[in-house]
Short mmCIF file of C-alpha atoms in Angstrom, two decimals:
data_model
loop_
_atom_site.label_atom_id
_atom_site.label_comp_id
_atom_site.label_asym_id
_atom_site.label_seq_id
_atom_site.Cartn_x
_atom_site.Cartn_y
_atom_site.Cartn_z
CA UNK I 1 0.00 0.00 0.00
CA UNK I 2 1.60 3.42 -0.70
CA UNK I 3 2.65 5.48 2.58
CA UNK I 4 3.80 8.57 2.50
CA UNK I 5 7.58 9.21 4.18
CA UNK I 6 9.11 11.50 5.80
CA UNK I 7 13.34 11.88 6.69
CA UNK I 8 14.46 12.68 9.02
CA UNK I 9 12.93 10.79 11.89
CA UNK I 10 14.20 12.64 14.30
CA UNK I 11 16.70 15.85 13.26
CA UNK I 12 17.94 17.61 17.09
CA UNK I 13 19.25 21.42 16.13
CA UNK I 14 20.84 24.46 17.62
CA UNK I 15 18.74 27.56 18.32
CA UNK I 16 19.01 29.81 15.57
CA UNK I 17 19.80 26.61 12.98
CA UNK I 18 18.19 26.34 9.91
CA UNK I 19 16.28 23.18 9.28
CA UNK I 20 14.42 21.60 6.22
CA UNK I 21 12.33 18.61 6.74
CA UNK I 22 11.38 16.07 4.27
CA UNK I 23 8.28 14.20 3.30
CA UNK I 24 7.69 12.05 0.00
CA UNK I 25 3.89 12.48 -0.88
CA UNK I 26 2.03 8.93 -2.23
CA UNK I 27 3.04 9.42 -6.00
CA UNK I 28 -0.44 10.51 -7.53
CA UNK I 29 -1.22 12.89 -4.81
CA UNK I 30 -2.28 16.36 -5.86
CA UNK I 31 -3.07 18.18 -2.27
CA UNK I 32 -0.11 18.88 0.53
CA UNK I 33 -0.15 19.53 4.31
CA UNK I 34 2.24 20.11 7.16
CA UNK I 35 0.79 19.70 10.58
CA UNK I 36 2.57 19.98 14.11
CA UNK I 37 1.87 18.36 17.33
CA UNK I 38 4.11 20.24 20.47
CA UNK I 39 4.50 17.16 23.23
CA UNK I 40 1.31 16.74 25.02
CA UNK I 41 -0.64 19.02 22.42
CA UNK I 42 -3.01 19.00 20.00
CA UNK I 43 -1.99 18.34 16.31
CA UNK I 44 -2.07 21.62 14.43
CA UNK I 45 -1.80 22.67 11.18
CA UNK I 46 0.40 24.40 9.41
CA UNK I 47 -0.07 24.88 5.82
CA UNK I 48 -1.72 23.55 2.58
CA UNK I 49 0.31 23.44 -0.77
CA UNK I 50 -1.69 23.03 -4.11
CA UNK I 51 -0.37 23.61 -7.93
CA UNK I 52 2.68 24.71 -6.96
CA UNK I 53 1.47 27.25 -4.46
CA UNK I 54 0.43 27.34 -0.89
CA UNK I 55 -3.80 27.18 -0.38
CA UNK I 56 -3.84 28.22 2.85
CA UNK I 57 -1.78 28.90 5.73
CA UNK I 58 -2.27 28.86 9.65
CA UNK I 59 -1.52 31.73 12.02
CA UNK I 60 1.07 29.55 13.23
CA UNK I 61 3.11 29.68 9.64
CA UNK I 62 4.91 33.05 9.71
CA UNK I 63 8.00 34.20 7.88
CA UNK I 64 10.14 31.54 9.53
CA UNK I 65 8.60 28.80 7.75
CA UNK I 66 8.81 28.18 3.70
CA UNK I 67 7.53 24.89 1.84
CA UNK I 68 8.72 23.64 -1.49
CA UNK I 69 7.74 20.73 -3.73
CA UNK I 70 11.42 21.39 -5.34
CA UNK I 71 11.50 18.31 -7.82
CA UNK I 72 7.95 16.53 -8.25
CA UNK I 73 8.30 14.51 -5.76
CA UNK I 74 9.75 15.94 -2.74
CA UNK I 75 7.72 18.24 -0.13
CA UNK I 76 9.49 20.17 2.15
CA UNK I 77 9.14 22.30 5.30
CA UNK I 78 12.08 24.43 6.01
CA UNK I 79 11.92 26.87 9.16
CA UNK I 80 14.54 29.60 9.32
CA UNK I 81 15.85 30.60 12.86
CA UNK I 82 14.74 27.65 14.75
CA UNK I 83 13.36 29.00 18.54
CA UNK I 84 12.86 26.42 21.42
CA UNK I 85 8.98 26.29 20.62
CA UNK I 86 9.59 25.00 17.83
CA UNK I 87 10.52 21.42 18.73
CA UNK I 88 7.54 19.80 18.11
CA UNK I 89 6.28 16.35 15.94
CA UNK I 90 5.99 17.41 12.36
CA UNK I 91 3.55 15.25 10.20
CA UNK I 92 3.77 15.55 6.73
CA UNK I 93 0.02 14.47 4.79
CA UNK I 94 -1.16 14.39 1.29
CA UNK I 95 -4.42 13.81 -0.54
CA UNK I 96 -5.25 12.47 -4.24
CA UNK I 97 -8.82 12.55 -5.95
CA UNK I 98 -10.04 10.77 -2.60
CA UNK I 99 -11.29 12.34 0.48
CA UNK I 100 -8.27 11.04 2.81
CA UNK I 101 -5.54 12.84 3.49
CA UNK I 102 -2.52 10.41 4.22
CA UNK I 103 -0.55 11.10 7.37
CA UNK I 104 3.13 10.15 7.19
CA UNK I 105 4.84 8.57 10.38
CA UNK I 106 6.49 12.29 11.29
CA UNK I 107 9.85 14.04 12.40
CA UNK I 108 10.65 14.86 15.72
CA UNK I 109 12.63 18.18 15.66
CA UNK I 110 14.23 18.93 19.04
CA UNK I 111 15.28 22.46 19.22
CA UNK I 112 18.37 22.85 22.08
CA UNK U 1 -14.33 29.34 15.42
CA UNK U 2 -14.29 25.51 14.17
CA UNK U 3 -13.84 23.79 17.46
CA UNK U 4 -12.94 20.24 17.85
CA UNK U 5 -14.05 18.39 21.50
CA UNK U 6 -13.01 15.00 22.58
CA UNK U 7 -14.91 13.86 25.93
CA UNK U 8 -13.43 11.88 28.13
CA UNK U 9 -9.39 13.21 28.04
CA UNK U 10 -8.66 9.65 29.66
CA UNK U 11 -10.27 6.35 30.24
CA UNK U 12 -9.51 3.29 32.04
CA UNK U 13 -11.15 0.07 31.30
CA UNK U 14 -10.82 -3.66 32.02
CA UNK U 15 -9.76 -5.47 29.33
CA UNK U 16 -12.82 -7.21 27.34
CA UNK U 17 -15.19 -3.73 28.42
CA UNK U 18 -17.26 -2.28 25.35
CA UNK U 19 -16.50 1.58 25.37
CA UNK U 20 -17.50 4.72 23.79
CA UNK U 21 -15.14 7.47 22.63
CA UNK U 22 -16.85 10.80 21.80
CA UNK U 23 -15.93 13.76 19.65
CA UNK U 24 -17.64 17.03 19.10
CA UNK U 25 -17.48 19.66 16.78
CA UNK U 26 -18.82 23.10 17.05
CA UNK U 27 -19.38 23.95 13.35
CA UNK U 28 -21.78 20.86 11.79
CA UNK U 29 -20.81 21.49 7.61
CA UNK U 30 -18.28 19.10 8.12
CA UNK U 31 -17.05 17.26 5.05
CA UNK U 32 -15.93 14.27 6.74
CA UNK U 33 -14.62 13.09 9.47
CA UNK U 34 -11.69 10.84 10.63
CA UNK U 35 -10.70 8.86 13.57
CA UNK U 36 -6.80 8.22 14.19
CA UNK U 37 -4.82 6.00 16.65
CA UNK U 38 -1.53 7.84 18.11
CA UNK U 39 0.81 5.32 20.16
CA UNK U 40 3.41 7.47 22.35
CA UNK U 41 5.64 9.54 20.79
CA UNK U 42 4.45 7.46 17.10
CA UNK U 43 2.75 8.76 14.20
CA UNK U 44 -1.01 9.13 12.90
CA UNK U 45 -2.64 5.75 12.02
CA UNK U 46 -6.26 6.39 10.54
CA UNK U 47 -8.87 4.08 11.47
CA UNK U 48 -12.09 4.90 9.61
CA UNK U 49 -13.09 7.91 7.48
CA UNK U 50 -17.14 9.27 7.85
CA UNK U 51 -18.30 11.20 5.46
CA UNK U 52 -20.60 13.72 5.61
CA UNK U 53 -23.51 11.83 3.97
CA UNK U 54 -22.53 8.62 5.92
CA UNK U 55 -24.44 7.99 9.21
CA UNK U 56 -21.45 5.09 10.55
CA UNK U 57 -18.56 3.33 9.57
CA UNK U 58 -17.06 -0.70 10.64
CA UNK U 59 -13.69 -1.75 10.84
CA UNK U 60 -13.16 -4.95 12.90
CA UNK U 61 -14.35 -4.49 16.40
CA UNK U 62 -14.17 -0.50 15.62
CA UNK U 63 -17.71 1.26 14.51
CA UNK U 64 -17.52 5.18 14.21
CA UNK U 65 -21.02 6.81 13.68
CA UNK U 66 -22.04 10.61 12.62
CA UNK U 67 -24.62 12.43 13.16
CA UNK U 68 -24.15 16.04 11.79
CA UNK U 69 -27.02 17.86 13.13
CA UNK U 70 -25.96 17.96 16.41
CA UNK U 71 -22.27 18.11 15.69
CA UNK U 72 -21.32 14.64 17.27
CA UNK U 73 -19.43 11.96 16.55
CA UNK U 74 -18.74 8.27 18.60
CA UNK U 75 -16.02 6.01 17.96
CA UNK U 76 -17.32 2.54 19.82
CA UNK U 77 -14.68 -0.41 20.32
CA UNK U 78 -16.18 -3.52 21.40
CA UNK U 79 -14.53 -6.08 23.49
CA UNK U 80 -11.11 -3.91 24.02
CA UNK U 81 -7.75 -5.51 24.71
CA UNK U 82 -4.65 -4.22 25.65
CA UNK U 83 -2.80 -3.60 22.64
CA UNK U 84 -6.05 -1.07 22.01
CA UNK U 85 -4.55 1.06 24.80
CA UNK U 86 -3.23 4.26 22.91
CA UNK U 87 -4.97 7.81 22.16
CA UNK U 88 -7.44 8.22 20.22
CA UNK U 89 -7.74 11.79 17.96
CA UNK U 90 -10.71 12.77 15.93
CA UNK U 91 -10.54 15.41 12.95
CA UNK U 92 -13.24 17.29 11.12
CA UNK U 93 -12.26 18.53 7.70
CA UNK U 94 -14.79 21.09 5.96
CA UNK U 95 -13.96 21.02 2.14
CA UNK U 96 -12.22 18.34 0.45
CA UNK U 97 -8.93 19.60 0.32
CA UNK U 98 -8.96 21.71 3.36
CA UNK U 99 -7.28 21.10 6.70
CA UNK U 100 -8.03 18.98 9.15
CA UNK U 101 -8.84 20.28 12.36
CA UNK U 102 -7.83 18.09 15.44
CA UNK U 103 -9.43 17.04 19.08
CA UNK U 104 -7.37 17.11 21.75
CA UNK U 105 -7.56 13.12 22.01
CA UNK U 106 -8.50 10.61 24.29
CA UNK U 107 -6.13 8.46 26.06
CA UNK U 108 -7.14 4.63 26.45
CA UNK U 109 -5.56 2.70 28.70
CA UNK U 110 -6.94 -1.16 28.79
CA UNK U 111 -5.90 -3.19 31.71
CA UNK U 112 -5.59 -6.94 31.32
#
């Protein structure tokens, strides 16, 4: 069955660091999502990424964080200027022609 | 404000117990609705999809039901066992390729 992955599974940074995170969306999939879940939270979202562009966009996603779908197949999250609040789980999802989005198994960043 | 509710945060249960997860959502347009499984510190696993025109879903000994009008959703598991202990998240989506909005989650624990 196809899954959708995401590298690293866990990536631990520096304050200030710069970090990209990766996902690989099931092949025919069409609709993009990052999502974040801060230990003991609720999962939030993030941002939506359609045709090349983003669809929508949470409070949450300021100008630290950029996403990219650099070569077809790829989906990435990169946040500038990591902060402490920032470590977090970071799910990766993606959606075809179906209603279900896809949830990949997530990267812990740890921000020291 | 699209609210998602999950009632109880916790439950304890002998193994073998029927039980009754609930979720609630404040704003009923709903496109569908999912159920997930989170184990501790893991991923999203998705056990059933509802969609808006669907009244309940079966998987196994899991049956999630929907009823829209009064913005409610139950996720029953009959005959629990231990490996069933893990937290249980719901998530409303409102268009097909919007976000999905998370509960908080309810923790199981089933004791043998």
């Amino acid at each position: 069955e196809p899954e959708v992955t995401q590298t690293p599974s866990h990536q631990v940074t520096q304050m200030g660091q710069e970090v990209i995170l990766r996902c690989v969306p099931i092949s025919n999939h069409l609709y993009f999502y990052w999502y974040r879940q801060i230990l003991g939270q609720k999962v939030e979202f993030l941002v939506s990424f359609y045709n090349n562009e983003i669809s929508e966009k949470s409070e949450i996603f300021d100008d630290q964080f950029s996403v990219e779908r650099p070569d077809g197949s790829n989906f990435t999250l990169k946040i500038r200027s990591t902060k402490l609040e920032d470590s977090a789980m970071y799910f990766c999802a993606s959606k075809g022609t179906q209603s279900e989005q896809y949830f990949g198994p997530g990267t812990r960043l740890t921000v020291t | 404000k699209q609210e998602v509710t999950q009632i109880p945060a916790a439950l304890s249960v002998p193994e073998g117990e029927n039980l009754v997860l609930n979720c609630s959502f404040t704003d009923s347009a709903i496109y569908n609705l999912q159920w997930f499984r989170q184990d501790p510190g893991k991923g999203l696993t998705s056990l059933l999809l509802i969609q808006s025109s669907q009244r309940e879903q079966t998987s196994g000994r899991l049956n999630a039901s929907l009823d829209k009008s009064s913005g409610r959703s139950t996720l029953y598991i009959a005959a629990s066992q231990p490996g069933d202990s893990a937290t249980y998240l719901c998530a409303v989506r409102y268009t097909n390729a919007g976000k999905s909005t998370f509960g908080d989650g309810t923790t199981l624990t089933v004791k043998p």
